[in-house]
């Protein structure tokens, strides 16, 4: 049984994100635009932390992985070879009365969920966003904004093999924006038209693919647990039959229990040799690997763990959200893992009209900033400042009071236990670094 208390309502998350500066609607002053969101000061830090941890764990700490940053705009033939022009479609239905459009799999019994009107037969709608390169908008200048970062890695296979001198199995990792003309962007940042992906393409010898697939499923599942996600809100689900993408032999989704139900956080697919063979055939360039053990050329199979950074950020936000009663008042706190917390420490003067306290607090914040995200704030009473930092998920608040001028110590408050301890000023940074795990 899940704890009802911690299953937060989505509206609560949306409102907190706006109130505290995590996420705003894009172009809000013009009425907003569907499926686009802007990350504010704390949202951008959260996303950066997710990306940095992923990169550290996947690229920096592994000997079998290299990074890549390929362009968003690619040759249009890439999308023919990849199968996206033909197969990257969603079935779409229109309401004959209100003219709204829906994904066919999201409506039931041919009835419009908005007005109850009759729906048309479904037809296929390509999800790639078109754009034109150069001054002439004709077929010759048509290309697409990439719908996945993956293809940049496949078309660079020969380059990477040559420069990295890696032997199978090895992988490429990439973080970047992708775009999809989603018919029904929904659930805040869960399904958007512009989003960031963190993708791995792991090249293995044919025949070892199923074993590597299982290894990566486990590895990626454990990654979310490592950064504090609640085990009971994560599950694995295998794709069945028609659900499989056109390139996949098998796919597992890591699903998270969002406020709107279980939904995909990351997909881990066995893409077989489909992509390398397709690009080889269409480009005329051989994309294979010379196996010295067997003296033969093989086309590697690809295992692809593909996650969304916006979805991970949303899941970590929802997961961190907690409410409790403190002195008969509601306390909202984001209990982020320290490495994910957007701000590690906030420093306040107890009295903002005492210049010596203000100067000392600013000095401490500036010293901390050398090693971690730290902020200075004196724009409210201490109680309110604590509440603000609890809602941002800041692990430590440091208060400089009148006594600090004599005993050269400050009060350090722990976000989760709310315990306050007195720490000598010269020891503050090391104390925090130790409690944060020295990795912020
Ligand atoms: N290269 C494989 C691929 O792109 P996918 O399952 O379509 O597979 C991978 O996407 C991940 O990208 C998803 O698990 C999700 O986290 C994220 N993602 C996909 N579409 C998204 C969207 N419209 N909005 C936000 N994130 C999205």
JSON list of N, CA and C in Angstrom, two decimals, residues 13-14 16-25 37-43 46 188-189 310 313-314 317:
[
{"chain": "A", "resi": 13, "resn": "UNK", "atom": "N", "xyz": [2.16, 20.29, -7.49]},
{"chain": "A", "resi": 13, "resn": "UNK", "atom": "CA", "xyz": [3.52, 20.33, -8.04]},
{"chain": "A", "resi": 13, "resn": "UNK", "atom": "C", "xyz": [3.66, 21.50, -9.02]},
{"chain": "A", "resi": 14, "resn": "UNK", "atom": "N", "xyz": [2.67, 21.67, -9.88]},
{"chain": "A", "resi": 14, "resn": "UNK", "atom": "CA", "xyz": [2.72, 22.75, -10.87]},
{"chain": "A", "resi": 14, "resn": "UNK", "atom": "C", "xyz": [2.79, 24.10, -10.15]},
{"chain": "A", "resi": 16, "resn": "UNK", "atom": "N", "xyz": [3.78, 24.70, -7.00]},
{"chain": "A", "resi": 16, "resn": "UNK", "atom": "CA", "xyz": [5.06, 24.87, -6.31]},
{"chain": "A", "resi": 16, "resn": "UNK", "atom": "C", "xyz": [6.18, 25.24, -7.30]},
{"chain": "A", "resi": 17, "resn": "UNK", "atom": "N", "xyz": [6.16, 24.59, -8.45]},
{"chain": "A", "resi": 17, "resn": "UNK", "atom": "CA", "xyz": [7.20, 24.85, -9.46]},
{"chain": "A", "resi": 17, "resn": "UNK", "atom": "C", "xyz": [7.17, 26.30, -9.92]},
{"chain": "A", "resi": 18, "resn": "UNK", "atom": "N", "xyz": [5.97, 26.84, -10.05]},
{"chain": "A", "resi": 18, "resn": "UNK", "atom": "CA", "xyz": [5.86, 28.24, -10.48]},
{"chain": "A", "resi": 18, "resn": "UNK", "atom": "C", "xyz": [6.24, 29.18, -9.32]},
{"chain": "A", "resi": 19, "resn": "UNK", "atom": "N", "xyz": [5.67, 28.89, -8.15]},
{"chain": "A", "resi": 19, "resn": "UNK", "atom": "CA", "xyz": [5.87, 29.76, -6.98]},
{"chain": "A", "resi": 19, "resn": "UNK", "atom": "C", "xyz": [7.34, 29.87, -6.61]},
{"chain": "A", "resi": 20, "resn": "UNK", "atom": "N", "xyz": [8.07, 28.77, -6.71]},
{"chain": "A", "resi": 20, "resn": "UNK", "atom": "CA", "xyz": [9.45, 28.77, -6.25]},
{"chain": "A", "resi": 20, "resn": "UNK", "atom": "C", "xyz": [10.47, 28.93, -7.37]},
{"chain": "A", "resi": 21, "resn": "UNK", "atom": "N", "xyz": [10.00, 28.97, -8.60]},
{"chain": "A", "resi": 21, "resn": "UNK", "atom": "CA", "xyz": [10.96, 29.22, -9.68]},
{"chain": "A", "resi": 21, "resn": "UNK", "atom": "C", "xyz": [11.62, 27.99, -10.25]},
{"chain": "A", "resi": 22, "resn": "UNK", "atom": "N", "xyz": [10.87, 26.87, -10.30]},
{"chain": "A", "resi": 22, "resn": "UNK", "atom": "CA", "xyz": [11.41, 25.68, -10.98]},
{"chain": "A", "resi": 22, "resn": "UNK", "atom": "C", "xyz": [11.02, 25.70, -12.46]},
{"chain": "A", "resi": 23, "resn": "UNK", "atom": "N", "xyz": [9.71, 25.85, -12.72]},
{"chain": "A", "resi": 23, "resn": "UNK", "atom": "CA", "xyz": [9.24, 25.72, -14.10]},
{"chain": "A", "resi": 23, "resn": "UNK", "atom": "C", "xyz": [8.11, 26.72, -14.37]},
{"chain": "A", "resi": 24, "resn": "UNK", "atom": "N", "xyz": [8.20, 27.41, -15.49]},
{"chain": "A", "resi": 24, "resn": "UNK", "atom": "CA", "xyz": [7.15, 28.35, -15.92]},
{"chain": "A", "resi": 24, "resn": "UNK", "atom": "C", "xyz": [6.62, 27.90, -17.28]},
{"chain": "A", "resi": 25, "resn": "UNK", "atom": "N", "xyz": [5.39, 28.30, -17.55]},
{"chain": "A", "resi": 25, "resn": "UNK", "atom": "CA", "xyz": [4.86, 28.02, -18.89]},
{"chain": "A", "resi": 25, "resn": "UNK", "atom": "C", "xyz": [5.61, 28.89, -19.90]},
{"chain": "A", "resi": 37, "resn": "UNK", "atom": "N", "xyz": [7.84, 24.40, -21.97]},
{"chain": "A", "resi": 37, "resn": "UNK", "atom": "CA", "xyz": [8.02, 24.90, -20.60]},
{"chain": "A", "resi": 37, "resn": "UNK", "atom": "C", "xyz": [9.40, 25.51, -20.44]},
{"chain": "A", "resi": 38, "resn": "UNK", "atom": "N", "xyz": [9.49, 26.50, -19.58]},
{"chain": "A", "resi": 38, "resn": "UNK", "atom": "CA", "xyz": [10.78, 27.14, -19.31]},
{"chain": "A", "resi": 38, "resn": "UNK", "atom": "C", "xyz": [11.22, 26.80, -17.89]},
{"chain": "A", "resi": 39, "resn": "UNK", "atom": "N", "xyz": [12.49, 26.48, -17.75]},
{"chain": "A", "resi": 39, "resn": "UNK", "atom": "CA", "xyz": [13.02, 26.13, -16.42]},
{"chain": "A", "resi": 39, "resn": "UNK", "atom": "C", "xyz": [13.61, 27.37, -15.77]},
{"chain": "A", "resi": 40, "resn": "UNK", "atom": "N", "xyz": [13.11, 27.71, -14.59]},
{"chain": "A", "resi": 40, "resn": "UNK", "atom": "CA", "xyz": [13.60, 28.86, -13.83]},
{"chain": "A", "resi": 40, "resn": "UNK", "atom": "C", "xyz": [14.86, 28.51, -13.07]},
{"chain": "A", "resi": 41, "resn": "UNK", "atom": "N", "xyz": [15.32, 29.44, -12.21]},
{"chain": "A", "resi": 41, "resn": "UNK", "atom": "CA", "xyz": [16.63, 29.29, -11.55]},
{"chain": "A", "resi": 41, "resn": "UNK", "atom": "C", "xyz": [16.82, 27.93, -10.84]},
{"chain": "A", "resi": 42, "resn": "UNK", "atom": "N", "xyz": [15.80, 27.40, -10.19]},
{"chain": "A", "resi": 42, "resn": "UNK", "atom": "CA", "xyz": [16.01, 26.14, -9.46]},
{"chain": "A", "resi": 42, "resn": "UNK", "atom": "C", "xyz": [15.74, 24.94, -10.35]},
{"chain": "A", "resi": 43, "resn": "UNK", "atom": "N", "xyz": [14.85, 25.10, -11.32]},
{"chain": "A", "resi": 43, "resn": "UNK", "atom": "CA", "xyz": [14.59, 24.02, -12.27]},
{"chain": "A", "resi": 43, "resn": "UNK", "atom": "C", "xyz": [15.83, 23.73, -13.11]},
{"chain": "A", "resi": 46, "resn": "UNK", "atom": "N", "xyz": [18.28, 21.79, -11.06]},
{"chain": "A", "resi": 46, "resn": "UNK", "atom": "CA", "xyz": [17.87, 20.39, -10.90]},
{"chain": "A", "resi": 46, "resn": "UNK", "atom": "C", "xyz": [18.21, 19.59, -12.17]},
{"chain": "A", "resi": 188, "resn": "UNK", "atom": "N", "xyz": [1.79, 18.37, -17.56]},
{"chain": "A", "resi": 188, "resn": "UNK", "atom": "CA", "xyz": [2.88, 19.29, -17.22]},
{"chain": "A", "resi": 188, "resn": "UNK", "atom": "C", "xyz": [4.06, 18.98, -18.13]},
{"chain": "A", "resi": 189, "resn": "UNK", "atom": "N", "xyz": [5.24, 18.69, -17.58]},
{"chain": "A", "resi": 189, "resn": "UNK", "atom": "CA", "xyz": [6.40, 18.47, -18.44]},
{"chain": "A", "resi": 189, "resn": "UNK", "atom": "C", "xyz": [6.55, 17.01, -18.86]},
{"chain": "A", "resi": 310, "resn": "UNK", "atom": "N", "xyz": [13.55, 15.78, -18.73]},
{"chain": "A", "resi": 310, "resn": "UNK", "atom": "CA", "xyz": [12.39, 16.49, -18.18]},
{"chain": "A", "resi": 310, "resn": "UNK", "atom": "C", "xyz": [11.53, 15.53, -17.35]},
{"chain": "A", "resi": 313, "resn": "UNK", "atom": "N", "xyz": [13.31, 14.81, -14.15]},
{"chain": "A", "resi": 313, "resn": "UNK", "atom": "CA", "xyz": [13.19, 15.96, -13.24]},
{"chain": "A", "resi": 313, "resn": "UNK", "atom": "C", "xyz": [11.81, 15.97, -12.60]},
{"chain": "A", "resi": 314, "resn": "UNK", "atom": "N", "xyz": [10.78, 15.70, -13.40]},
{"chain": "A", "resi": 314, "resn": "UNK", "atom": "CA", "xyz": [9.41, 15.70, -12.87]},
{"chain": "A", "resi": 314, "resn": "UNK", "atom": "C", "xyz": [9.24, 14.58, -11.83]},
{"chain": "A", "resi": 317, "resn": "UNK", "atom": "N", "xyz": [11.00, 15.44, -8.67]},
{"chain": "A", "resi": 317, "resn": "UNK", "atom": "CA", "xyz": [10.23, 16.48, -7.95]},
{"chain": "A", "resi": 317, "resn": "UNK", "atom": "C", "xyz": [9.06, 15.85, -7.19]}
]
